[in-house]
Short mmCIF file of C-alpha atoms in Angstrom, two decimals:
data_model
loop_
_atom_site.label_atom_id
_atom_site.label_comp_id
_atom_site.label_asym_id
_atom_site.label_seq_id
_atom_site.Cartn_x
_atom_site.Cartn_y
_atom_site.Cartn_z
CA UNK A 261 -114.14 10.52 32.32
CA UNK A 262 -115.53 6.75 33.20
CA UNK A 263 -115.54 6.46 37.09
CA UNK A 264 -116.20 3.00 38.52
CA UNK A 265 -118.76 2.44 40.68
CA UNK A 266 -119.55 -1.00 40.68
CA UNK A 267 -118.14 -2.20 43.82
CA UNK A 268 -119.44 -5.95 44.09
CA UNK A 269 -118.21 -6.26 39.90
CA UNK A 270 -114.82 -5.36 41.13
CA UNK A 271 -114.77 -7.28 44.11
CA UNK A 272 -115.67 -10.59 41.41
CA UNK A 273 -113.17 -9.53 39.00
CA UNK A 274 -110.72 -8.92 41.49
CA UNK A 275 -111.04 -12.99 43.39
CA UNK A 276 -111.98 -14.61 39.63
CA UNK A 277 -108.30 -13.42 39.12
CA UNK A 278 -106.42 -13.75 42.21
CA UNK A 279 -108.47 -17.96 43.07
CA UNK A 280 -108.42 -18.17 39.20
CA UNK A 281 -112.22 -19.77 38.51
CA UNK A 282 -115.48 -17.60 38.45
CA UNK A 283 -117.07 -20.99 40.51
CA UNK A 284 -114.56 -20.64 43.13
CA UNK A 285 -115.61 -15.57 43.64
CA UNK A 286 -118.22 -16.82 43.24
CA UNK A 287 -118.50 -19.09 46.28
CA UNK A 288 -115.78 -17.29 48.51
CA UNK A 289 -118.48 -13.92 48.02
CA UNK A 290 -121.85 -15.93 48.79
CA UNK A 291 -123.53 -14.86 45.04
CA UNK A 292 -124.71 -17.00 42.67
CA UNK A 293 -122.21 -18.66 39.43
CA UNK A 294 -124.66 -16.25 37.14
CA UNK A 295 -124.85 -13.53 39.42
CA UNK A 296 -120.88 -13.42 39.46
CA UNK A 297 -120.31 -13.93 35.29
CA UNK A 298 -123.39 -11.24 34.87
CA UNK A 299 -120.98 -8.61 37.57
CA UNK A 300 -118.38 -9.27 35.37
CA UNK A 301 -119.50 -8.65 31.89
CA UNK A 302 -121.60 -5.52 32.94
CA UNK A 303 -118.16 -4.48 34.72
CA UNK A 304 -116.88 -5.25 30.39
CA UNK A 305 -118.80 -3.65 29.43
CA UNK A 306 -118.82 -0.28 31.11
CA UNK A 307 -115.57 0.30 30.44
CA UNK A 308 -115.72 -1.63 27.41
CA UNK A 309 -112.61 -3.83 27.37
CA UNK A 310 -112.61 -7.44 28.47
CA UNK A 311 -110.86 -7.70 31.32
CA UNK A 312 -110.99 -12.15 31.18
CA UNK A 313 -110.73 -14.10 27.67
CA UNK A 314 -113.15 -17.01 28.76
CA UNK A 315 -112.80 -20.86 27.62
CA UNK A 316 -114.58 -23.80 27.88
CA UNK A 317 -111.02 -24.74 30.02
CA UNK A 318 -109.14 -22.44 31.78
CA UNK A 319 -108.78 -18.62 32.14
CA UNK A 320 -106.36 -15.53 30.62
CA UNK A 321 -106.64 -11.77 32.14
CA UNK A 322 -106.05 -9.11 29.83
CA UNK A 323 -102.99 -7.04 29.33
CA UNK A 324 -105.92 -4.46 30.31
CA UNK A 325 -107.61 -6.62 33.09
CA UNK A 326 -104.00 -7.07 34.76
CA UNK A 327 -103.47 -2.95 35.40
CA UNK A 328 -107.71 -2.91 37.07
CA UNK A 329 -105.66 -5.78 39.40
CA UNK A 330 -103.00 -4.48 40.54
CA UNK A 331 -105.50 -1.68 41.42
CA UNK A 332 -107.97 -3.81 42.51
CA UNK A 333 -105.67 -5.71 45.01
CA UNK A 334 -105.62 -2.35 46.98
CA UNK A 335 -108.95 -1.24 46.35
CA UNK A 336 -110.58 -4.49 47.68
CA UNK A 337 -107.88 -5.53 50.51
CA UNK A 338 -107.84 -1.47 51.07
CA UNK A 339 -111.96 -1.84 51.73
CA UNK A 340 -111.59 -5.22 54.29
CA UNK A 341 -109.45 -3.47 56.39
CA UNK A 342 -111.78 -1.50 56.84
CA UNK A 343 -114.66 -3.71 57.53
CA UNK A 344 -112.37 -5.79 60.22
CA UNK A 345 -111.01 -2.48 61.80
CA UNK A 346 -115.26 -1.23 62.33
CA UNK A 347 -115.32 -4.70 63.65
CA UNK A 348 -112.41 -5.39 66.09
CA UNK A 349 -113.77 -1.85 67.69
CA UNK A 350 -116.84 -2.71 68.10
CA UNK A 351 -114.96 -6.07 69.58
CA UNK A 352 -116.83 -8.78 67.20
CA UNK A 353 -114.86 -10.76 65.89
CA UNK A 354 -116.51 -13.90 64.57
CA UNK A 355 -117.33 -16.05 61.52
CA UNK A 356 -116.37 -18.80 60.52
CA UNK A 357 -112.90 -21.31 60.64
CA UNK A 358 -112.51 -24.34 58.55
CA UNK A 359 -109.14 -26.02 58.76
CA UNK A 360 -107.84 -29.03 57.95
CA UNK A 361 -104.89 -31.08 59.64
CA UNK A 362 -102.98 -34.43 59.43
CA UNK A 363 -104.80 -36.77 61.55
CA UNK A 364 -102.29 -37.96 64.49
CA UNK A 365 -100.77 -34.10 63.76
CA UNK A 366 -104.54 -33.05 64.74
CA UNK A 367 -105.28 -35.80 67.78
CA UNK A 368 -102.17 -34.78 69.76
CA UNK A 369 -101.77 -31.32 69.21
CA UNK A 370 -104.72 -29.43 67.33
CA UNK A 371 -107.91 -30.43 69.85
CA UNK A 372 -106.42 -28.85 72.81
CA UNK A 373 -105.91 -25.68 70.81
CA UNK A 374 -108.53 -25.59 69.12
CA UNK A 375 -109.98 -25.97 72.88
CA UNK A 376 -107.96 -22.38 73.68
CA UNK A 377 -109.19 -20.41 70.72
CA UNK A 378 -112.39 -20.70 70.81
CA UNK A 379 -112.30 -20.24 74.59
CA UNK A 380 -111.22 -16.43 73.78
CA UNK A 381 -112.63 -16.12 70.52
CA UNK A 382 -116.86 -18.13 71.55
CA UNK A 383 -118.29 -16.46 67.95
CA UNK A 384 -116.43 -17.59 65.70
CA UNK A 385 -117.84 -21.49 64.55
CA UNK A 386 -114.53 -23.75 63.87
CA UNK A 387 -115.31 -26.71 62.11
CA UNK A 388 -111.73 -29.12 62.09
CA UNK A 389 -110.78 -31.90 59.13
CA UNK A 390 -108.65 -34.32 59.84
CA UNK A 391 -107.58 -35.86 56.53
CA UNK A 392 -103.41 -37.21 56.14
CA UNK A 393 -104.50 -36.56 51.74
CA UNK A 394 -104.57 -33.27 50.48
CA UNK A 395 -107.69 -31.36 49.65
CA UNK A 396 -108.60 -28.32 47.83
CA UNK A 397 -108.85 -25.78 49.61
CA UNK A 398 -111.22 -23.81 47.46
CA UNK A 399 -113.93 -26.51 46.38
CA UNK A 400 -113.68 -27.36 50.54
CA UNK A 401 -113.60 -24.01 52.01
CA UNK A 402 -110.77 -24.49 53.65
CA UNK A 403 -109.03 -21.31 55.69
CA UNK A 404 -106.08 -22.84 57.34
CA UNK A 405 -104.11 -25.81 55.73
CA UNK A 406 -101.51 -27.48 58.40
CA UNK A 407 -99.49 -29.60 56.04
CA UNK A 408 -95.65 -31.19 55.28
CA UNK A 409 -93.84 -28.60 52.92
CA UNK A 410 -95.40 -26.69 50.83
CA UNK A 411 -98.07 -27.38 48.62
CA UNK A 412 -97.67 -27.31 44.52
CA UNK A 413 -100.09 -24.59 44.40
CA UNK A 414 -99.51 -20.90 42.78
CA UNK A 415 -102.74 -20.02 44.36
CA UNK A 416 -101.35 -20.81 48.03
CA UNK A 417 -98.49 -20.27 50.81
CA UNK A 418 -96.84 -21.06 52.70
CA UNK A 419 -95.84 -19.73 56.46
CA UNK A 420 -93.54 -22.48 58.87
CA UNK A 421 -94.93 -23.97 61.63
CA UNK A 422 -92.14 -26.51 63.02
CA UNK A 423 -88.93 -27.67 61.82
CA UNK A 424 -90.77 -31.49 62.04
CA UNK A 425 -87.52 -33.17 63.07
CA UNK A 426 -88.20 -36.47 62.77
CA UNK A 427 -86.18 -39.42 64.73
CA UNK A 428 -85.53 -43.77 65.48
CA UNK A 429 -86.90 -44.64 68.11
CA UNK A 430 -87.93 -47.68 69.68
CA UNK A 431 -89.82 -48.32 73.95
CA UNK A 432 -87.03 -49.80 76.12
CA UNK A 433 -88.65 -53.62 76.34
CA UNK A 434 -87.51 -53.62 72.21
CA UNK A 435 -84.32 -52.63 72.90
CA UNK A 436 -83.55 -54.41 75.83
CA UNK A 437 -85.17 -57.96 73.62
CA UNK A 438 -83.10 -57.20 70.49
CA UNK A 439 -80.56 -54.89 71.54
CA UNK A 440 -79.81 -51.30 69.98
CA UNK A 441 -78.17 -50.41 66.55
CA UNK A 442 -75.43 -48.64 66.74
CA UNK A 443 -74.94 -48.09 62.94
CA UNK A 444 -77.71 -47.60 59.70
CA UNK A 445 -77.28 -49.95 58.25
CA UNK A 446 -78.07 -52.91 60.47
CA UNK A 447 -81.55 -51.37 61.12
CA UNK A 448 -81.61 -54.08 58.71
CA UNK A 449 -81.07 -56.63 61.67
CA UNK A 450 -84.81 -55.21 62.71
CA UNK A 451 -88.42 -55.07 63.15
CA UNK A 452 -88.78 -51.59 61.69
CA UNK A 453 -92.20 -50.10 61.52
CA UNK A 454 -92.96 -47.70 58.00
CA UNK A 455 -96.35 -45.49 58.11
CA UNK A 456 -97.21 -47.29 54.10
CA UNK A 457 -99.55 -49.21 52.63
CA UNK A 458 -97.21 -51.83 51.40
CA UNK A 459 -94.36 -54.24 53.34
CA UNK A 460 -91.68 -51.66 52.27
CA UNK A 461 -90.45 -48.05 51.97
CA UNK A 462 -87.05 -45.52 51.74
CA UNK A 463 -85.77 -43.71 54.96
CA UNK A 464 -83.93 -40.56 52.98
CA UNK A 465 -80.69 -40.00 55.16
CA UNK A 466 -78.05 -37.40 55.08
CA UNK A 467 -75.79 -39.87 53.91
CA UNK A 468 -77.80 -42.44 51.50
CA UNK A 469 -81.50 -44.21 51.60
CA UNK A 470 -81.86 -46.80 53.46
CA UNK A 471 -84.45 -49.35 51.85
CA UNK A 472 -86.80 -51.49 54.30
CA UNK A 473 -88.16 -54.38 53.48
CA UNK A 474 -88.40 -56.71 56.27
CA UNK A 475 -90.80 -54.75 58.29
CA UNK A 476 -94.41 -54.25 59.91
CA UNK A 477 -96.32 -52.49 58.34
CA UNK A 478 -99.91 -49.37 58.58
CA UNK A 479 -101.66 -46.86 56.40
CA UNK A 480 -101.74 -44.81 59.42
CA UNK A 481 -99.23 -42.54 61.80
CA UNK A 482 -101.11 -43.30 65.04
CA UNK A 483 -100.87 -46.88 64.09
CA UNK A 484 -97.77 -47.22 63.58
CA UNK A 485 -96.78 -45.26 66.77
CA UNK A 486 -99.07 -47.60 68.67
CA UNK A 487 -96.87 -50.36 67.16
CA UNK A 488 -93.40 -48.85 68.55
CA UNK A 489 -95.19 -48.44 72.49
CA UNK A 490 -95.71 -51.92 72.56
CA UNK A 491 -92.32 -53.17 72.29
CA UNK A 492 -92.95 -53.90 68.65
CA UNK A 493 -89.96 -52.18 66.75
CA UNK A 494 -88.08 -49.33 65.45
CA UNK A 495 -90.20 -46.76 64.16
CA UNK A 496 -89.84 -43.10 62.11
CA UNK A 497 -91.44 -40.68 63.75
CA UNK A 498 -91.36 -37.14 64.03
CA UNK A 499 -90.60 -35.04 67.14
CA UNK A 500 -93.29 -33.56 67.91
CA UNK A 501 -95.24 -37.07 67.21
CA UNK A 502 -93.56 -39.15 70.09
CA UNK A 503 -92.18 -36.22 72.91
CA UNK A 504 -94.17 -36.68 75.45
CA UNK A 505 -93.44 -40.77 74.87
CA UNK A 506 -89.96 -39.60 74.36
CA UNK A 507 -89.68 -37.66 78.12
CA UNK A 508 -91.69 -40.05 79.55
CA UNK A 509 -89.36 -43.26 79.05
CA UNK A 510 -92.26 -44.99 77.36
CA UNK A 511 -89.68 -44.74 73.79
CA UNK A 512 -85.35 -44.47 73.37
CA UNK A 513 -83.98 -42.23 70.32
CA UNK A 514 -82.82 -44.94 68.30
CA UNK A 515 -78.84 -43.37 66.81
CA UNK A 516 -79.57 -40.24 67.38
CA UNK A 517 -76.66 -38.86 65.79
CA UNK A 518 -78.30 -39.74 62.33
CA UNK A 519 -79.87 -36.58 60.53
CA UNK A 520 -83.31 -37.47 58.66
CA UNK A 521 -84.16 -35.55 55.60
CA UNK A 522 -87.81 -34.25 56.46
CA UNK A 523 -89.92 -31.37 55.32
CA UNK A 524 -91.64 -28.27 57.85
CA UNK A 525 -94.88 -28.69 59.13
CA UNK A 526 -96.25 -25.37 57.21
CA UNK A 527 -99.40 -23.26 57.81
CA UNK A 528 -100.71 -23.18 54.49
CA UNK A 529 -103.07 -19.79 53.15
CA UNK A 530 -104.46 -18.96 50.03
CA UNK A 531 -102.86 -16.39 48.37
CA UNK A 532 -105.43 -12.76 49.73
CA UNK A 533 -104.63 -9.16 50.46
CA UNK A 534 -107.60 -9.28 52.41
CA UNK A 535 -107.15 -12.04 54.85
CA UNK A 536 -110.03 -11.89 57.85
CA UNK A 537 -108.56 -11.21 61.41
CA UNK A 538 -110.24 -13.90 62.44
CA UNK A 539 -107.38 -16.11 60.64
CA UNK A 540 -104.85 -14.08 60.55
CA UNK A 541 -105.70 -14.05 64.70
CA UNK A 542 -106.23 -18.26 64.97
CA UNK A 543 -102.63 -18.49 63.00
CA UNK A 544 -100.79 -15.49 65.28
CA UNK A 545 -102.57 -18.08 67.59
CA UNK A 546 -100.64 -21.37 66.30
CA UNK A 547 -97.47 -19.82 66.41
CA UNK A 548 -97.56 -18.13 69.37
CA UNK A 549 -99.14 -21.71 71.21
CA UNK A 550 -96.54 -23.95 69.41
CA UNK A 551 -92.79 -22.29 70.02
CA UNK A 552 -92.95 -23.46 72.90
CA UNK A 553 -92.66 -26.84 71.89
CA UNK A 554 -90.06 -25.87 69.20
CA UNK A 555 -87.74 -24.60 71.34
CA UNK A 556 -87.75 -27.55 74.34
CA UNK A 557 -86.80 -29.12 70.86
CA UNK A 558 -84.00 -26.77 70.09
CA UNK A 559 -82.31 -26.97 74.24
CA UNK A 560 -81.50 -30.87 73.71
#
């Protein structure tokens, strides 16, 4: 009876199926593409079955491969847990952590939280990538992504971080000069600041969609925020982004009874059962740190 004793080969196989790419598996395991391919071939030859069908465009798992994968996931996960248990016992929480986030959220909240997390765990190396575009987490080696809504990728998992309520707001100076709109239709009579590369956009409300044409536009959310503070118009922003200015009276919510359709802010990670302890710890830290801000909004 054959017994699988090629642990690296089993890990390569499990990573290839999970990530859907031999290249991505090799990068994550820290070995060359040639070495990963050789390990996979060696495992297939030992079992005398084809586990993965390869083509120039895609990989597909055979029936035998799917059977092995179901077991391999559990084996690799348990080995990872054993490794982490040993590390935790020796209190050596280390390694690298790469995080990506939208620009505004990263600057306003994430930088402060990362600084605190780093103080608690000085041996963890952290890289923060701020971008409003969606990055390929596997290709860029990203461990945790903060993004609006779920990403259309079966290799990723989304977990809600904040509800991300969006509101209309303007400065007291602007409202004193131009008045406060009492209905959505009145927004057409006001200067509206939109976050877009274009000079028109749709603002979606549960009742209907409002097409904003005569607007001030910027492709940067932070710049639009500053424009509102400067009294240039009414802006549509996430509550977490303007909360401090609302409490300080620098901005005033407009049409507070109007709900705005928006996607939640999610933590995006790879669909990976053997997630390192440092990633799980960072996610738990984010959830617990941002909960007070969420609770404040719920009570207001």
